[in-house]
Amino acid sequence: MSEPLLEVEGLRKHFVTTKGLLRRRRVTVRAVEDVSFAIGAGEAFGLVGESGCGKSTAARALLRLIEPDAGGVRWRGEDVLAARGARLKALRRRMQIIFQDPYSALDPRQRIGAALTEPMRVHAIASGAEARRRAAALLDEVGLPPAVLDRYPHEFSGGQRQRIGIARALTLEPELIVADEPVSALDVSVQAQVLLLLRELRRRRGLAFLFVSHDLSVVRWFCDRVAVMYLGRIVEEGPAARVLAQPLHPYAQMLRDASPVPDPARRGTLPRIRGEIPSAAAPPPGCPFHPRCPQAIARCTGSLPRWTALPAGQGGVACHLHG
Amino acid sequence: MLFFLARRLLAAVPTLLAVLTLVFVIVRIVPGDPALVILGDQATPDAAAALRAKLGTDRPLWDQYAGFMGRALTGDIGTSMVTGRPIAAEIAAVLPHTLDLTLAAMVFGILLGLPAGIWAALHRNRAIDVAARLLSLLGLSFPVFVSGIFLLLAFALHWRIFPVIGSADLADPLDRLHKLLLPAMTLGLVMAAYITRVTRSAMLQSLGEDFIRTARAKGVPHRRIVWVHGLRNASLPIVTVVGLYVGILLGNSVLTEIVFNRPGLGKLIVGALNQRDYTMLQGLMVIYCVLIVAVNTATDLLYGVLDPRVRAA
Amino acid sequence: MRADGAASLTWIGGLLCLAVLLAALLAPWIAPFDPAEQSILDRLQPPGGDHWLGTDQFGRDILSRLLWGARISLTVSLGAIGLAMVVGGTIGLVSGYIGGRLDLFTMQVMDVLLSFPSLILGLIVVALLGPDLVNLVIAIALTAIAPFARIARAPTLSLKERAFVEAGRALGYSHARILFGHILPNILPEVLVMATLWLATAVRVEASLAFVGLGPKPPTPTWGGMTRDGFETILDAPWLAVFPGLAILLLVLGLNMVGDGLRDATDPKLRHE
């Protein structure tokens, strides 16, 4: 990886809510505590973890859909977080997003044609008949006929809507697509088709992906590299094959063991996930994973484990057992 | 419970301040010089200046605001520009008539609307329901002065059951009630229509809940399900509407009082309008505000009685 | 008569509204007499004869005055509700979209405004402004701004959390484009249904104000004003108050029937019942 496309450094996002009427308490939810990673051009980078670990928040913060509290995001060296107005608009062209819920991702009152040509008009890429021609071409690319242009979202199934959402993300010809659980809301039968489409697009257009998912098998199939998140932090990172097959961090091991295994002989003998994920409003001291960790040692309750790089491009891990 | 009570009463204070501020804003926001509006054709520069000094509109706005709020909160709402008498005294003299009317209308509305709504809910989508729906729509479409005139024509002029004029001797309860009935019916009709509609939909919702089905399955008698379980759960939206509707009742009482020539706040407000009694109008608005905030607070308290979850929140 | 009974109510209401609209539009051509023409000889004629609905104390034709009066009722009510819809709707939309303290403050102001009975608010504002047509429109609009702000805000709050709004931001749309190009079309049906129902209230408030004496100046025929004039001679000529009263009632009823039917048709909660 010579020059990374996207670099994320120490990203942090806390949500503050007030509870109670008379005695107001401020509750801080530490959704993203400290997240750093980099994605190269054309690379598929996976972000995995249980729901509530902050992976979607991190993805939205680097896209400036929510404003991060701290950290840095660079696009080809350019500061994304400082961009305003026209600069930000130009950066938005480079990075697009596909949503988990295809039902809420499309404006119910807007025809598909308008939904696909509006971004082109806003960015002065194309208008009129030319924009419509491009929209039809994009639909063809995601496997839908041009007749779709004059229909409304409610006329389509979840899988078809997800294809439309993908076509819309492509209207601005981005280099990176953030896919936030892109298939987890779909029927199992259509998941594979949409995944194949995404991989095909990646190959044909040389797209880079930030692939956010809780489904390890999907990530393993789609991604080159993977980071595992727990309570707002990345606990392990590395090549997808290594991290998902021989994880070092006890949490990553737990995730691997809990995911469906194709070998029936091994089923049922594995330790299941222990305990509940602690609230991000009150993270435990020390290593955030220690209350659930089967291998916890004394140090784990006292101090936060440092990031330890592994040799030969095998990534890194944040665990006292491997420090 | 005591804590809940104190909290709700305390919460009414900022609302009252806000509503009083609104009164001040509405009265001052009028483009142009109130002195000129009041004087109309007789405006000479001297008279206007004198009136401005009397009204206090020559002073800076914040000063006027502070003075207005200070006096309103201590119960001093000024003297009438026309009669020179204290506004509070004028209002106190007629307030019982308006309260009589409003309360009686509320009782009438509940007595008519609640059973009608329950009845319609139990006969959902059948002729009775559609008829109740049409009748309640008709009821809430009546401008009060129109229903008043119709009732007056029918009951007082045609059948001569009730007196034409509603001004009653406060000391004689029978006379008071007799003269109250027709105006109260007029005013209560619209309320009955609202209550019918809300009761119907609240009952339908409540009767569809799981616990009702459980009760049915357990063999609780139908009558008990409807009146005890269904109605108890439908009571919150009904109370909300009754509470909200008191404000509308107060507004409509103005029209009722004109039609039946009853003394009350409405007659006072119309008199003040015709005589351009600017201070009286402002005083009346303050009284209306206090009444409405009081009713809203009472509604909130009633919530607490009806629903333990509200108390805890 | 089953559920379609309710649907036919909507149609009857629509016909009532259409009749009043036609009366207002065609008044100059279909009114049998000049609404302002006085005739001492024809004073207080009962219904029937040349004057179908009789004449008032100045000998003016009631039917003609009713037809012309429809114009005032509709102009003032439509103007007021149009104004309230634009102002209130924008307040609710922007307030809900921005959220936070501004939203809390705005909605508290709206709640205070809402707690005031619309008739009394209208009464006082018209009294302070003076009762000409424009001021009537402003006063009645003021009483309806708060409900429109509320009805626009509630769905905005949930719509702005939908992914298509986030998609718009990711695609580089301006807030104005998202707000007026994507959120507004989605809340418009609800706002329009609300407008029909509030139109009924506006007609009632306009008539009530005229009945209290706060209508356009005397030669102009208004339904509320005619009822007021007729009320003075109710013992001798009750029809003078009855006919304009009926006209108001039928228009308000028609609007309520349409609004009610539309609300049922657009409310997804009711549809799945």
Coordinates of C-alpha atoms in Angstrom, one line a residue, chain C residues 7-273:
Chain C
A7 CA -66.8 7.0 2.4
S8 CA -70.2 8.3 1.1
L9 CA -70.1 11.0 3.9
T10 CA -66.8 12.2 2.3
W11 CA -68.5 12.5 -1.1
I12 CA -71.6 14.4 0.3
G13 CA -69.2 16.7 2.1
G14 CA -67.3 17.3 -1.2
L15 CA -70.5 18.2 -2.9
L16 CA -71.5 20.7 -0.2
C17 CA -68.1 22.4 -0.5
L18 CA -68.3 22.4 -4.3
A19 CA -71.8 24.0 -4.2
V20 CA -70.5 26.8 -2.0
L21 CA -67.5 27.2 -4.2
L22 CA -69.7 27.5 -7.3
A23 CA -72.0 29.9 -5.5
A24 CA -69.0 32.1 -4.6
L25 CA -67.5 32.0 -8.1
L26 CA -70.8 32.5 -10.0
A27 CA -72.4 35.0 -7.6
P28 CA -72.4 37.9 -10.1
W29 CA -74.2 35.8 -12.7
I30 CA -76.6 33.7 -10.7
A31 CA -77.7 36.1 -7.9
P32 CA -81.2 37.2 -8.8
F33 CA -80.8 40.7 -7.2
D34 CA -78.1 43.2 -6.4
P35 CA -77.1 42.2 -2.8
A36 CA -76.8 45.9 -1.7
E37 CA -80.0 47.1 -3.3
Q38 CA -82.4 48.4 -0.7
S39 CA -86.1 48.6 -1.2
I40 CA -88.4 50.0 1.5
L41 CA -91.5 48.4 -0.1
D42 CA -90.0 44.9 0.1
R43 CA -88.9 45.0 3.8
L44 CA -89.0 41.8 5.7
Q45 CA -90.6 39.7 3.0
P46 CA -91.0 36.0 4.1
P47 CA -89.5 33.3 1.9
G48 CA -91.3 32.5 -1.3
G49 CA -92.5 34.7 -4.1
D50 CA -89.9 36.9 -6.0
H51 CA -87.5 36.6 -3.1
W52 CA -87.0 32.9 -2.6
L53 CA -85.4 33.2 0.8
G54 CA -87.2 36.5 1.7
T55 CA -85.7 40.0 2.4
D56 CA -84.1 41.7 5.3
Q57 CA -85.1 44.9 7.2
F58 CA -83.7 47.0 4.3
G59 CA -85.6 45.0 1.7
R60 CA -82.4 43.3 0.4
D61 CA -82.7 39.9 -1.2
I62 CA -81.4 37.2 1.2
L63 CA -80.5 34.7 -1.4
S64 CA -78.3 37.2 -3.4
R65 CA -76.7 38.3 -0.2
L66 CA -75.9 34.7 0.8
L67 CA -74.4 34.0 -2.6
W68 CA -72.2 37.1 -2.4
G69 CA -71.4 36.3 1.3
A70 CA -70.0 33.0 0.3
R71 CA -67.2 34.9 -1.4
I72 CA -66.1 36.6 1.8
S73 CA -66.3 33.4 3.8
L74 CA -64.2 31.5 1.3
T75 CA -61.7 34.3 0.6
V76 CA -61.0 35.0 4.2
S77 CA -60.8 31.3 5.3
L78 CA -58.7 30.2 2.3
G79 CA -56.4 33.2 2.7
A80 CA -56.0 32.6 6.4
I81 CA -55.4 28.9 6.2
G82 CA -53.1 29.3 3.2
L83 CA -51.0 31.8 5.2
A84 CA -51.1 29.7 8.4
M85 CA -50.1 26.6 6.4
V86 CA -47.1 28.3 4.8
V87 CA -45.9 30.1 8.0
G88 CA -46.8 27.3 10.5
G89 CA -45.6 24.6 8.2
T90 CA -42.3 26.2 7.6
I91 CA -41.8 26.8 11.3
G92 CA -42.5 23.2 12.1
L93 CA -40.4 21.8 9.3
V94 CA -37.3 23.9 10.1
S95 CA -37.7 23.6 13.8
G96 CA -38.0 19.8 13.6
Y97 CA -35.2 19.5 11.2
I98 CA -32.7 21.6 13.2
G99 CA -33.9 20.2 16.5
G100 CA -32.1 20.9 19.8
R101 CA -32.8 23.9 21.9
L102 CA -34.2 26.0 19.1
D103 CA -36.8 23.3 18.5
L104 CA -37.7 23.1 22.2
F105 CA -38.1 26.8 22.4
T106 CA -40.2 27.1 19.2
M107 CA -42.5 24.4 20.3
Q108 CA -43.0 25.9 23.7
V109 CA -44.0 29.2 22.0
M110 CA -46.4 27.2 19.8
D111 CA -47.9 25.4 22.8
V112 CA -48.6 28.7 24.5
L113 CA -50.2 30.0 21.3
L114 CA -52.2 26.8 21.0
S115 CA -53.5 27.0 24.6
F116 CA -55.3 30.2 23.7
P117 CA -58.9 29.7 22.4
S118 CA -58.8 30.6 18.7
L119 CA -62.0 32.7 18.9
I120 CA -60.7 34.9 21.7
L121 CA -57.3 35.3 20.1
G122 CA -59.0 36.2 16.8
L123 CA -61.4 38.5 18.6
I124 CA -58.6 40.5 20.2
V125 CA -56.3 40.6 17.3
V126 CA -59.0 41.8 14.9
A127 CA -60.1 44.3 17.6
L128 CA -56.6 45.7 17.8
L129 CA -55.9 45.6 14.1
G130 CA -59.3 46.8 12.8
P131 CA -61.7 44.6 10.9
D132 CA -60.8 44.8 7.3
L133 CA -60.3 41.7 5.1
V134 CA -56.6 41.6 5.3
N135 CA -56.6 41.9 9.1
L136 CA -59.2 39.2 9.3
V137 CA -57.0 36.9 7.3
I138 CA -54.0 37.7 9.5
A139 CA -55.9 37.3 12.8
I140 CA -57.4 34.0 11.8
A141 CA -54.1 32.8 10.3
L142 CA -52.5 33.6 13.7
T143 CA -54.9 31.3 15.5
A144 CA -54.0 28.4 13.1
I145 CA -50.2 28.7 12.9
A146 CA -49.4 26.6 16.0
P147 CA -51.4 23.5 14.9
F148 CA -49.7 23.6 11.5
A149 CA -46.3 23.9 13.1
R150 CA -47.1 20.9 15.2
I151 CA -48.4 18.8 12.4
A152 CA -45.4 19.6 10.2
R153 CA -42.9 19.0 12.9
A154 CA -43.9 15.6 14.1
P155 CA -43.3 13.7 10.8
T156 CA -40.2 15.8 10.2
L157 CA -38.7 14.5 13.4
S158 CA -39.0 10.9 12.2
L159 CA -38.3 11.5 8.5
K160 CA -35.0 13.2 9.3
E161 CA -33.8 10.0 10.9
R162 CA -34.6 8.0 7.7
A163 CA -31.7 6.9 5.6
F164 CA -32.7 8.8 2.5
V165 CA -32.1 12.1 4.4
E166 CA -28.6 10.8 5.3
A167 CA -28.2 9.7 1.7
G168 CA -29.0 13.3 0.6
R169 CA -26.3 14.6 2.9
A170 CA -23.8 12.1 1.6
L171 CA -24.7 13.1 -2.0
G172 CA -23.9 16.7 -1.1
Y173 CA -27.4 18.1 -1.1
S174 CA -28.0 21.4 0.7
H175 CA -30.2 21.4 3.8
A176 CA -32.7 23.4 1.9
R177 CA -32.9 20.8 -0.9
I178 CA -33.3 18.0 1.6
L179 CA -35.9 19.9 3.6
F180 CA -38.1 21.3 0.8
G181 CA -37.3 18.8 -1.9
H182 CA -37.4 15.5 0.1
I183 CA -39.0 16.0 3.5
L184 CA -41.7 18.5 2.5
P185 CA -43.3 16.2 -0.2
N186 CA -43.5 13.5 2.3
I187 CA -45.4 15.5 4.9
L188 CA -47.6 17.4 2.5
P189 CA -50.5 14.9 2.5
E190 CA -50.9 15.2 6.2
V191 CA -50.6 19.0 6.1
L192 CA -53.3 19.2 3.4
V193 CA -55.7 17.0 5.3
M194 CA -55.1 19.2 8.3
A195 CA -55.7 22.3 6.2
T196 CA -59.2 21.0 5.2
L197 CA -60.1 20.5 8.8
W198 CA -58.8 23.9 9.8
L199 CA -60.5 25.5 6.9
A200 CA -63.7 24.4 8.6
T201 CA -62.6 26.1 11.8
A202 CA -61.5 29.2 9.9
V203 CA -65.0 29.5 8.3
R204 CA -66.5 29.2 11.8
V205 CA -64.2 31.7 13.4
E206 CA -64.7 34.2 10.5
A207 CA -68.5 33.9 10.9
S208 CA -68.3 34.2 14.7
L209 CA -66.2 37.3 14.4
A210 CA -68.7 38.8 12.0
F211 CA -71.5 37.8 14.4
V212 CA -69.8 39.7 17.2
G213 CA -69.5 42.7 15.0
L214 CA -65.9 42.2 13.8
G215 CA -66.6 41.6 10.1
P216 CA -66.0 43.7 7.0
K217 CA -68.0 47.0 7.0
P218 CA -71.8 46.8 6.7
P219 CA -72.7 47.0 3.0
T220 CA -70.5 43.9 2.4
P221 CA -72.7 40.8 2.9
T222 CA -71.1 38.2 5.3
W223 CA -72.9 35.2 6.6
G224 CA -72.0 36.0 10.2
G225 CA -73.0 39.6 9.8
M226 CA -76.3 38.6 8.3
T227 CA -77.0 36.2 11.2
R228 CA -76.3 39.0 13.5
D229 CA -78.6 41.4 11.8
G230 CA -81.3 38.7 11.5
F231 CA -80.9 38.0 15.2
E232 CA -82.2 41.4 16.0
T233 CA -85.5 40.7 14.4
I234 CA -85.7 37.0 15.4
L235 CA -89.2 37.3 16.8
D236 CA -90.7 38.8 13.7
A237 CA -88.6 37.3 10.9
P238 CA -86.7 34.2 12.2
W239 CA -85.6 33.2 8.6
L240 CA -83.2 36.2 8.5
A241 CA -81.0 34.5 11.1
V242 CA -81.8 30.9 10.1
F243 CA -80.7 31.0 6.4
P244 CA -77.3 32.5 6.9
G245 CA -76.8 30.3 9.9
L246 CA -77.7 27.2 7.8
A247 CA -75.2 28.3 5.1
I248 CA -72.4 28.5 7.6
L249 CA -73.3 25.2 9.1
L250 CA -73.5 23.4 5.8
L251 CA -70.1 24.8 4.6
V252 CA -68.4 23.9 7.9
L253 CA -70.0 20.5 7.9
G254 CA -69.0 19.8 4.3
L255 CA -65.4 20.8 5.0
N256 CA -65.3 18.6 8.1
M257 CA -66.7 15.6 6.2
V258 CA -64.1 15.9 3.6
G259 CA -61.3 16.5 6.1
D260 CA -62.5 13.6 8.2
G261 CA -62.7 11.2 5.2
L262 CA -59.3 12.3 3.9
R263 CA -57.7 11.8 7.3
D264 CA -59.0 8.3 7.5
A265 CA -57.8 7.6 4.0
T266 CA -54.3 8.9 4.6
D267 CA -53.8 7.7 8.2
P268 CA -51.9 4.4 7.9
K269 CA -52.8 3.5 11.5
L270 CA -56.5 3.6 10.7
R271 CA -56.1 1.9 7.4
H272 CA -54.6 -1.3 8.9
E273 CA -57.2 -1.4 11.7

